[in-house]
Amino acid sequence: MTELKKKEAECLEDPEEHGNATATGCKRAWDKLLCWPEADAGDTLALPCPNILFHFMKETAGIVKRNCTKKGWSDPFPPYHIACPVEDEIPLDEKSYFSTIKVIYTVGYSVSITSLIIAVTVLIAFRRLRCPRNYIHVQLFFTFILKAIAVFIKDAVLFQEEDIDHCSFSTTECKISVVFCHYFMMTNFMWLLVEALYLNCLLLSSLSHGRRYFWWLVLFGWGFPMLFTLIWILAKFYFEDTACWDINQGSPYWWLIKGPIIISVGVNFVLFINIIRILLKKLDPRQINFNNSSQYRRLSRSTLLLIPLFGTHYIVFNFLPEYTSLGVRLYLELCIGSFQGFIVAVLYCFLNQEVQTEIRRRWHGKKYGLMPVWRRTRWTVPSSSGVKMTTSVC
């Protein structure tokens, strides 16, 4: 659609640059697929099928002709559907492939949503687990949940009927579903960045005011993507209001979404290298403090696994054309990507030693009729010698 818009703009630009047709001739014209130049009455022009159809044509490119008469241009002959025959149906092997992809990512997102809801409930329900670090985990969990829900809504809107023409299908509902999909995808990457930033700050002992920094991180994680999403909405609405805003090939405005994501992944990689450097220094056997070393390991293990795991493929594929290696891209972004939420829940919650200890404490307390005495949850305040925890868990 974007390519056709460009061709139309080039065709209909100032006619003086292309010369003027004679009084009895035909003016330069755009018929929604090809640009027909000026011609004199009685001329017959022949043009090859438009390039945009080459990927879908059954046979080699044909020729379309039009006569210039005293009354104007005649209809194209042979008609486009004869001169440039296009595959009407997706081949069975491709249909099977896409159906398999959809089943896998539907299962993946469903498993992720279920596990993430359980993880959020656990981190919120136990008061001993309430601290800035776990609150950041909860925000990250919510982005995965909302992204999965947005994908389901987008599928329901865009693929509600099998015979929908996606090149011309354009409704407010489908545009809103695409907007939410892009927004929650951005928030997901921003909160992965927040996780890395917070871990860096903890390891550097630079969070002297946990509460204040936490709310700045919340503002960044949700507000930064909203700013760029709003700019993208305005750009699409005023300059590229085609289809359901889901066709991004050749669109310069797609960089308003893709750019911040690539930058966040790049920064994550730099932070990852910095975390490794800090840990190697702090876990040096000659300088190690055994009281802090186990805590450093607990704090960094999950994030060190996540930083290189999530987003690395994204930064590679985004320097390639939109439809390059489509099969691999779909498999990584939809199939493997749909299980990311589940992996995050497992790493940050279910395999978390603090969570397991707290669940065992509560279980044994109920089993023997003993209930723990709760104390008011306080914020994590690092000290100069390491990360000082002001509660028994956080």
CSV table of C-alpha atoms in Angstrom, one decimal:
chain,number,residue,atom,x,y,z
A,1,MET,CA,0.0,0.0,0.0
A,2,THR,CA,2.8,2.4,0.8
A,3,GLU,CA,4.5,1.7,-2.5
A,4,LEU,CA,1.3,2.4,-4.4
A,5,LYS,CA,0.9,5.7,-2.5
A,6,LYS,CA,4.4,6.7,-3.6
A,7,LYS,CA,3.7,5.7,-7.2
A,8,GLU,CA,0.5,7.7,-7.2
A,9,ALA,CA,2.2,10.8,-5.7
A,10,GLU,CA,4.9,10.6,-8.4
A,11,CYS,CA,2.3,10.2,-11.1
A,12,LEU,CA,0.1,13.1,-10.1
A,13,GLU,CA,2.9,15.6,-9.3
A,14,ASP,CA,3.2,18.9,-11.2
A,15,PRO,CA,2.2,18.0,-14.8
A,16,GLU,CA,4.5,20.8,-16.1
A,17,GLU,CA,7.5,18.6,-15.3
A,18,HIS,CA,6.2,16.0,-17.7
A,19,GLY,CA,4.9,18.2,-20.5
A,20,ASN,CA,1.3,18.9,-21.4
A,21,ALA,CA,-1.0,16.8,-23.5
A,22,THR,CA,-2.4,18.2,-26.7
A,23,ALA,CA,-6.0,19.5,-26.8
A,24,THR,CA,-7.2,16.3,-28.3
A,25,GLY,CA,-4.9,14.0,-26.4
A,26,CYS,CA,-5.0,12.3,-23.0
A,27,LYS,CA,-3.5,13.6,-19.8
A,28,ARG,CA,-1.3,11.8,-17.4
A,29,ALA,CA,-3.4,9.4,-15.4
A,30,TRP,CA,-3.2,7.0,-12.4
A,31,ASP,CA,-5.5,4.0,-12.5
A,32,LYS,CA,-4.6,2.8,-9.0
A,33,LEU,CA,-2.0,0.3,-10.3
A,34,LEU,CA,-0.1,2.0,-13.2
A,35,CYS,CA,0.8,5.5,-14.2
A,36,TRP,CA,-0.2,6.3,-17.9
A,37,PRO,CA,1.8,9.1,-19.4
A,38,GLU,CA,0.5,11.8,-21.8
A,39,ALA,CA,-0.5,10.6,-25.2
A,40,ASP,CA,-2.0,11.9,-28.5
A,41,ALA,CA,-5.4,10.8,-29.7
A,42,GLY,CA,-5.1,7.5,-31.6
A,43,ASP,CA,-2.0,6.3,-29.7
A,44,THR,CA,-1.9,2.9,-28.0
A,45,LEU,CA,0.3,2.6,-25.0
A,46,ALA,CA,1.6,-0.7,-23.5
A,47,LEU,CA,2.9,-1.1,-20.0
A,48,PRO,CA,4.2,-4.1,-18.1
A,49,CYS,CA,2.3,-5.4,-15.0
A,50,PRO,CA,3.0,-3.4,-11.9
A,51,ASN,CA,6.0,-4.5,-9.8
A,52,ILE,CA,3.9,-4.9,-6.7
A,53,LEU,CA,2.1,-7.9,-8.3
A,54,PHE,CA,5.2,-9.8,-9.2
A,55,HIS,CA,5.4,-11.6,-5.9
A,56,PHE,CA,1.8,-12.9,-6.3
A,57,MET,CA,1.6,-13.7,-10.0
A,58,LYS,CA,1.0,-17.2,-11.3
A,59,GLU,CA,2.9,-16.6,-14.6
A,60,THR,CA,5.6,-14.2,-16.0
A,61,ALA,CA,4.7,-10.5,-16.3
A,62,GLY,CA,2.2,-9.6,-19.0
A,63,ILE,CA,1.4,-6.4,-20.9
A,64,VAL,CA,-1.5,-4.1,-20.3
A,65,LYS,CA,-2.6,-1.7,-23.1
A,66,ARG,CA,-4.8,1.4,-23.2
A,67,ASN,CA,-6.0,3.5,-26.2
A,68,CYS,CA,-6.0,7.2,-26.2
A,69,THR,CA,-9.2,8.4,-27.8
A,70,LYS,CA,-10.7,11.9,-28.3
A,71,LYS,CA,-12.9,11.1,-25.3
A,72,GLY,CA,-10.0,10.1,-23.1
A,73,TRP,CA,-8.4,6.9,-22.0
A,74,SER,CA,-10.0,3.6,-22.8
A,75,ASP,CA,-10.3,0.7,-20.3
A,76,PRO,CA,-7.1,-1.4,-19.9
A,77,PHE,CA,-7.0,-4.4,-22.2
A,78,PRO,CA,-6.6,-7.2,-21.5
A,79,PRO,CA,-8.0,-6.6,-18.0
A,80,TYR,CA,-5.5,-6.7,-15.1
A,81,HIS,CA,-6.8,-10.0,-13.8
A,82,ILE,CA,-6.1,-11.6,-17.2
A,83,ALA,CA,-2.8,-9.8,-18.1
A,84,CYS,CA,-1.4,-10.1,-14.6
A,85,PRO,CA,-3.0,-13.2,-13.0
A,86,VAL,CA,-2.5,-13.4,-9.3
A,87,GLU,CA,-2.7,-16.4,-6.9
A,88,ASP,CA,-6.2,-16.2,-5.4
A,89,GLU,CA,-5.5,-18.7,-2.6
A,90,ILE,CA,-2.6,-19.4,-0.3
A,91,PRO,CA,-0.9,-22.7,-1.2
A,92,LEU,CA,-1.9,-25.6,1.1
A,93,ASP,CA,1.7,-26.0,2.5
A,94,GLU,CA,1.7,-22.3,3.5
A,95,LYS,CA,-1.8,-22.5,4.9
A,96,SER,CA,-0.7,-25.5,7.1
A,97,TYR,CA,2.5,-23.6,8.2
A,98,PHE,CA,0.6,-20.5,9.3
A,99,SER,CA,-2.1,-22.6,11.0
A,100,THR,CA,0.7,-24.4,13.0
A,101,ILE,CA,2.3,-21.1,13.9
A,102,LYS,CA,-1.0,-19.7,15.2
A,103,VAL,CA,-1.7,-22.8,17.3
A,104,ILE,CA,1.8,-22.7,18.8
A,105,TYR,CA,1.7,-19.0,19.8
A,106,THR,CA,-1.9,-19.3,21.0
A,107,VAL,CA,-0.8,-22.1,23.4
A,108,GLY,CA,2.3,-20.1,24.3
A,109,TYR,CA,0.5,-16.9,25.2
A,110,SER,CA,-2.2,-18.8,27.1
A,111,VAL,CA,0.4,-20.6,29.2
A,112,SER,CA,2.3,-17.3,29.7
A,113,ILE,CA,-0.8,-15.4,30.8
A,114,THR,CA,-1.8,-18.2,33.3
A,115,SER,CA,1.7,-18.5,34.8
A,116,LEU,CA,2.2,-14.7,35.0
A,117,ILE,CA,-1.2,-14.1,36.8
A,118,ILE,CA,-0.1,-16.7,39.4
A,119,ALA,CA,3.3,-15.0,39.7
A,120,VAL,CA,1.8,-11.6,40.2
A,121,THR,CA,-0.6,-13.0,42.8
A,122,VAL,CA,2.2,-14.6,44.7
A,123,LEU,CA,4.4,-11.4,44.7
A,124,ILE,CA,1.5,-9.2,45.8
A,125,ALA,CA,-0.1,-11.6,48.3
A,126,PHE,CA,3.0,-12.1,50.5
A,127,ARG,CA,3.9,-9.0,52.4
A,128,ARG,CA,7.5,-10.1,52.9
A,129,LEU,CA,8.0,-10.0,49.1
A,130,ARG,CA,6.8,-6.5,48.7
A,131,CYS,CA,9.8,-4.3,47.8
A,132,PRO,CA,10.9,-2.2,44.8
A,133,ARG,CA,12.7,-5.1,43.1
A,134,ASN,CA,9.6,-7.3,43.1
A,135,TYR,CA,7.4,-4.4,42.2
A,136,ILE,CA,9.5,-3.9,39.1
A,137,HIS,CA,9.1,-7.7,38.4
A,138,VAL,CA,5.3,-7.2,38.7
A,139,GLN,CA,5.3,-4.4,36.2
A,140,LEU,CA,7.3,-6.5,33.7
A,141,PHE,CA,4.8,-9.4,34.3
A,142,PHE,CA,1.9,-7.0,33.5
A,143,THR,CA,3.5,-6.0,30.2
A,144,PHE,CA,3.8,-9.6,29.1
A,145,ILE,CA,0.1,-10.2,30.1
A,146,LEU,CA,-1.1,-7.1,28.3
A,147,LYS,CA,0.9,-7.9,25.2
A,148,ALA,CA,-0.5,-11.4,25.0
A,149,ILE,CA,-4.1,-10.1,25.4
A,150,ALA,CA,-3.4,-7.4,22.7
A,151,VAL,CA,-2.3,-10.1,20.3
A,152,PHE,CA,-5.5,-12.1,20.9
A,153,ILE,CA,-7.6,-9.1,20.4
A,154,LYS,CA,-5.8,-8.1,17.2
A,155,ASP,CA,-6.2,-11.7,15.8
A,156,ALA,CA,-9.9,-11.6,16.7
A,157,VAL,CA,-10.4,-8.3,14.9
A,158,LEU,CA,-8.2,-8.8,11.9
A,159,PHE,CA,-9.1,-12.4,11.2
A,160,GLN,CA,-12.8,-12.5,12.2
A,161,GLU,CA,-13.6,-13.7,8.7
A,162,GLU,CA,-11.5,-15.8,6.3
A,163,ASP,CA,-12.5,-13.8,3.2
A,164,ILE,CA,-11.5,-10.4,4.5
A,165,ASP,CA,-9.3,-8.4,2.0
A,166,HIS,CA,-6.6,-7.1,4.2
A,167,CYS,CA,-5.3,-4.7,1.6
A,168,SER,CA,-8.5,-2.7,1.8
A,169,PHE,CA,-9.9,-3.7,5.2
A,170,SER,CA,-9.8,-0.6,7.4
A,171,THR,CA,-11.9,0.0,10.5
A,172,THR,CA,-11.4,1.9,13.7
A,173,GLU,CA,-11.5,-1.3,15.8
A,174,CYS,CA,-8.7,-2.9,13.8
A,175,LYS,CA,-6.5,0.3,14.0
A,176,ILE,CA,-7.1,0.5,17.8
A,177,SER,CA,-6.1,-3.2,18.2
A,178,VAL,CA,-2.9,-2.6,16.2
A,179,VAL,CA,-2.1,0.5,18.3
A,180,PHE,CA,-2.4,-1.4,21.6
A,181,CYS,CA,-0.3,-4.3,20.2
A,182,HIS,CA,2.5,-1.8,19.3
A,183,TYR,CA,2.2,0.0,22.6
A,184,PHE,CA,2.4,-3.1,24.9
A,185,MET,CA,5.3,-4.4,22.8
A,186,MET,CA,7.2,-1.2,23.4
A,187,THR,CA,6.4,-1.3,27.2
A,188,ASN,CA,7.6,-4.9,27.3
A,189,PHE,CA,11.0,-3.9,26.0
A,190,MET,CA,11.2,-0.8,28.2
A,191,TRP,CA,10.5,-2.8,31.3
A,192,LEU,CA,13.2,-5.3,30.3
A,193,LEU,CA,15.5,-2.3,30.1
A,194,VAL,CA,14.2,-1.1,33.6
A,195,GLU,CA,15.1,-4.5,35.0
A,196,ALA,CA,18.7,-4.2,33.7
A,197,LEU,CA,18.9,-0.5,34.9
A,198,TYR,CA,17.7,-1.4,38.4
A,199,LEU,CA,20.1,-4.3,38.7
A,200,ASN,CA,23.0,-2.1,37.6
A,201,CYS,CA,22.0,0.5,40.2
A,202,LEU,CA,21.8,-2.1,42.9
A,203,LEU,CA,25.2,-3.6,42.0
A,204,LEU,CA,26.7,-0.1,42.0
A,205,SER,CA,24.9,0.8,45.3
A,206,SER,CA,23.6,4.0,43.7
A,207,LEU,CA,20.0,3.8,44.8
A,208,SER,CA,20.0,5.9,47.9
A,209,HIS,CA,16.3,6.7,47.7
A,210,GLY,CA,14.5,3.5,46.5
A,211,ARG,CA,11.0,4.9,46.5
A,212,ARG,CA,11.8,8.0,44.5
A,213,TYR,CA,13.8,6.1,41.8
A,214,PHE,CA,11.1,3.4,41.6
A,215,TRP,CA,8.4,5.9,40.6
A,216,TRP,CA,10.8,7.5,38.0
A,217,LEU,CA,11.3,4.0,36.5
A,218,VAL,CA,7.5,3.5,36.5
A,219,LEU,CA,7.1,6.7,34.6
A,220,PHE,CA,9.7,5.8,32.1
A,221,GLY,CA,8.5,2.2,31.6
A,222,TRP,CA,4.9,3.2,30.8
A,223,GLY,CA,5.2,6.9,29.7
A,224,PHE,CA,8.1,6.7,27.3
A,225,PRO,CA,6.4,4.1,25.0
A,226,MET,CA,3.1,6.1,25.2
A,227,LEU,CA,4.9,9.3,23.9
A,228,PHE,CA,6.3,7.5,20.8
A,229,THR,CA,3.0,5.6,20.2
A,230,LEU,CA,1.0,8.8,20.2
A,231,ILE,CA,3.5,10.4,17.7
A,232,TRP,CA,3.2,7.3,15.6
A,233,ILE,CA,-0.6,7.5,15.7
A,234,LEU,CA,-0.6,11.1,14.6
A,235,ALA,CA,1.9,10.3,11.8
A,236,LYS,CA,-0.2,7.4,10.5
A,237,PHE,CA,-3.5,9.3,10.8
A,238,TYR,CA,-2.3,12.4,8.8
A,239,PHE,CA,0.2,11.0,6.4
A,240,GLU,CA,-0.3,7.2,6.0
A,241,ASP,CA,-3.9,6.3,6.9
A,242,THR,CA,-4.0,3.0,4.9
A,243,ALA,CA,-5.5,-0.4,5.7
A,244,CYS,CA,-5.3,-1.2,9.5
A,245,TRP,CA,-2.0,0.5,10.1
A,246,ASP,CA,-0.5,-3.0,10.2
A,247,ILE,CA,1.6,-2.8,6.9
A,248,ASN,CA,5.0,-1.4,7.8
A,249,GLN,CA,7.1,-2.3,4.8
A,250,GLY,CA,8.7,0.8,3.4
A,251,SER,CA,7.0,3.1,6.0
A,252,PRO,CA,9.4,5.7,7.5
A,253,TYR,CA,7.0,6.2,10.5
A,254,TRP,CA,7.5,2.6,11.6
A,255,TRP,CA,10.8,3.7,13.0
A,256,LEU,CA,8.9,5.6,15.7
A,257,ILE,CA,8.1,2.2,17.1
A,258,LYS,CA,11.0,0.2,15.9
A,259,GLY,CA,13.7,2.8,16.8
A,260,PRO,CA,13.1,3.0,20.6
A,261,ILE,CA,12.9,-0.8,20.8
A,262,ILE,CA,16.3,-1.2,19.0
A,263,ILE,CA,17.9,1.4,21.2
A,264,SER,CA,16.5,-0.3,24.3
A,265,VAL,CA,17.9,-3.6,23.2
A,266,GLY,CA,21.3,-2.0,22.4
A,267,VAL,CA,21.4,-0.3,25.9
A,268,ASN,CA,20.4,-3.6,27.4
A,269,PHE,CA,23.4,-5.3,25.8
A,270,VAL,CA,25.7,-2.5,27.1
A,271,LEU,CA,24.2,-3.0,30.6
A,272,PHE,CA,24.7,-6.7,30.3
A,273,ILE,CA,28.4,-6.3,29.6
A,274,ASN,CA,28.6,-3.8,32.5
A,275,ILE,CA,26.9,-6.2,34.9
A,276,ILE,CA,29.3,-9.0,34.0
A,277,ARG,CA,32.2,-6.6,34.7
A,278,ILE,CA,30.8,-5.6,38.1
A,279,LEU,CA,30.1,-9.2,39.1
A,280,LEU,CA,33.5,-10.4,38.1
A,281,LYS,CA,35.0,-7.7,40.2
A,282,LYS,CA,32.7,-8.2,43.2
A,283,LEU,CA,32.9,-12.0,43.1
A,284,ASP,CA,36.6,-12.0,43.0
A,285,PRO,CA,37.7,-14.6,45.6
A,286,ARG,CA,40.3,-12.2,47.0
A,287,GLN,CA,37.8,-9.5,47.7
A,288,ILE,CA,34.6,-11.5,48.2
A,289,ASN,CA,32.3,-10.8,51.2
A,290,PHE,CA,30.4,-14.0,51.7
A,291,ASN,CA,27.4,-12.2,53.3
A,292,ASN,CA,26.9,-10.2,50.1
A,293,SER,CA,28.1,-12.7,47.5
A,294,SER,CA,25.1,-15.0,47.7
A,295,GLN,CA,22.8,-12.0,47.4
A,296,TYR,CA,24.6,-10.7,44.4
A,297,ARG,CA,24.2,-14.1,42.8
A,298,ARG,CA,20.5,-14.2,43.5
A,299,LEU,CA,19.9,-10.6,42.3
A,300,SER,CA,21.8,-11.1,39.0
A,301,ARG,CA,21.1,-14.7,38.0
A,302,SER,CA,17.7,-14.1,36.5
A,303,THR,CA,18.5,-10.8,34.8
A,304,LEU,CA,21.7,-12.1,33.3
A,305,LEU,CA,19.7,-14.9,31.7
A,306,LEU,CA,17.0,-12.6,30.4
A,307,ILE,CA,19.1,-9.7,29.0
A,308,PRO,CA,20.9,-11.8,26.2
A,309,LEU,CA,17.8,-14.0,25.7
A,310,PHE,CA,15.1,-11.4,25.0
A,311,GLY,CA,15.5,-8.9,22.2
A,312,THR,CA,18.8,-10.1,20.7
A,313,HIS,CA,17.0,-11.5,17.6
A,314,TYR,CA,14.9,-8.3,17.3
A,315,ILE,CA,17.9,-6.0,16.8
A,316,VAL,CA,19.3,-8.4,14.1
A,317,PHE,CA,16.1,-8.7,12.1
A,318,ASN,CA,15.3,-4.9,12.2
A,319,PHE,CA,18.3,-4.0,10.2
A,320,LEU,CA,17.0,-6.3,7.4
A,321,PRO,CA,14.0,-5.6,5.1
A,322,GLU,CA,10.6,-6.2,6.7
A,323,TYR,CA,9.9,-9.5,5.0
A,324,THR,CA,13.4,-10.9,4.9
A,325,SER,CA,13.6,-14.5,6.4
A,326,LEU,CA,9.9,-14.3,7.1
A,327,GLY,CA,9.7,-17.9,8.2
A,328,VAL,CA,12.5,-17.6,10.8
A,329,ARG,CA,11.1,-14.2,12.0
A,330,LEU,CA,7.6,-15.6,12.5
A,331,TYR,CA,9.0,-18.6,14.4
A,332,LEU,CA,11.2,-16.4,16.7
A,333,GLU,CA,8.7,-13.6,17.3
A,334,LEU,CA,5.5,-15.6,17.6
A,335,CYS,CA,6.4,-19.1,18.6
A,336,ILE,CA,9.3,-18.7,20.9
A,337,GLY,CA,8.3,-15.1,21.8
A,338,SER,CA,4.9,-16.3,23.0
A,339,PHE,CA,6.6,-18.4,25.8
A,340,GLN,CA,8.7,-15.5,27.0
A,341,GLY,CA,6.1,-14.6,29.7
A,342,PHE,CA,6.2,-18.1,31.0
A,343,ILE,CA,10.0,-18.2,31.2
A,344,VAL,CA,10.0,-14.8,33.0
A,345,ALA,CA,7.5,-16.1,35.5
A,346,VAL,CA,9.6,-19.2,36.2
A,347,LEU,CA,12.9,-17.3,36.5
A,348,TYR,CA,11.6,-14.4,38.6
A,349,CYS,CA,9.0,-16.1,40.7
A,350,PHE,CA,8.7,-19.9,40.7
A,351,LEU,CA,12.5,-20.6,40.9
A,352,ASN,CA,13.1,-17.6,43.1
A,353,GLN,CA,14.6,-18.8,46.4
A,354,GLU,CA,12.9,-16.0,48.4
A,355,VAL,CA,9.5,-16.9,47.0
A,356,GLN,CA,10.0,-20.6,47.7
A,357,THR,CA,11.1,-19.9,51.3
A,358,GLU,CA,8.1,-17.6,51.9
A,359,ILE,CA,5.6,-20.2,50.5
A,360,ARG,CA,7.2,-22.9,52.7
A,361,ARG,CA,7.1,-20.6,55.7
A,362,ARG,CA,3.4,-19.9,55.1
A,363,TRP,CA,2.6,-23.6,54.4
A,364,HIS,CA,4.3,-24.9,57.6
A,365,GLY,CA,2.8,-22.1,59.6
A,366,LYS,CA,-0.7,-23.2,58.5
A,367,LYS,CA,0.1,-26.9,58.9
A,368,TYR,CA,1.2,-26.5,62.5
A,369,GLY,CA,-1.3,-23.8,63.4
A,370,LEU,CA,1.3,-21.1,63.5
A,371,MET,CA,1.0,-17.8,61.7
A,372,PRO,CA,4.0,-15.5,61.1
A,373,VAL,CA,4.1,-12.1,62.7
A,374,TRP,CA,4.2,-9.6,59.9
A,375,ARG,CA,6.2,-6.5,60.1
A,376,ARG,CA,5.8,-3.4,58.0
A,377,THR,CA,7.5,-3.8,54.6
A,378,ARG,CA,10.3,-1.3,54.1
A,379,TRP,CA,12.2,-0.3,51.0
A,380,THR,CA,15.5,-1.7,49.9
A,381,VAL,CA,18.3,0.7,50.8
A,382,PRO,CA,21.8,-0.2,49.5
A,383,SER,CA,24.8,0.5,51.7
A,384,SER,CA,28.4,1.3,50.7
A,385,SER,CA,29.4,-2.3,51.3
A,386,GLY,CA,26.8,-3.9,49.1
A,387,VAL,CA,23.0,-4.2,48.8
A,388,LYS,CA,21.6,-4.0,52.3
A,389,MET,CA,18.2,-5.6,52.7
A,390,THR,CA,15.9,-4.0,55.3
A,391,THR,CA,13.5,-6.9,55.4
A,392,SER,CA,14.1,-10.6,55.8
A,393,VAL,CA,13.3,-11.2,52.1
A,394,CYS,CA,13.7,-7.9,50.1
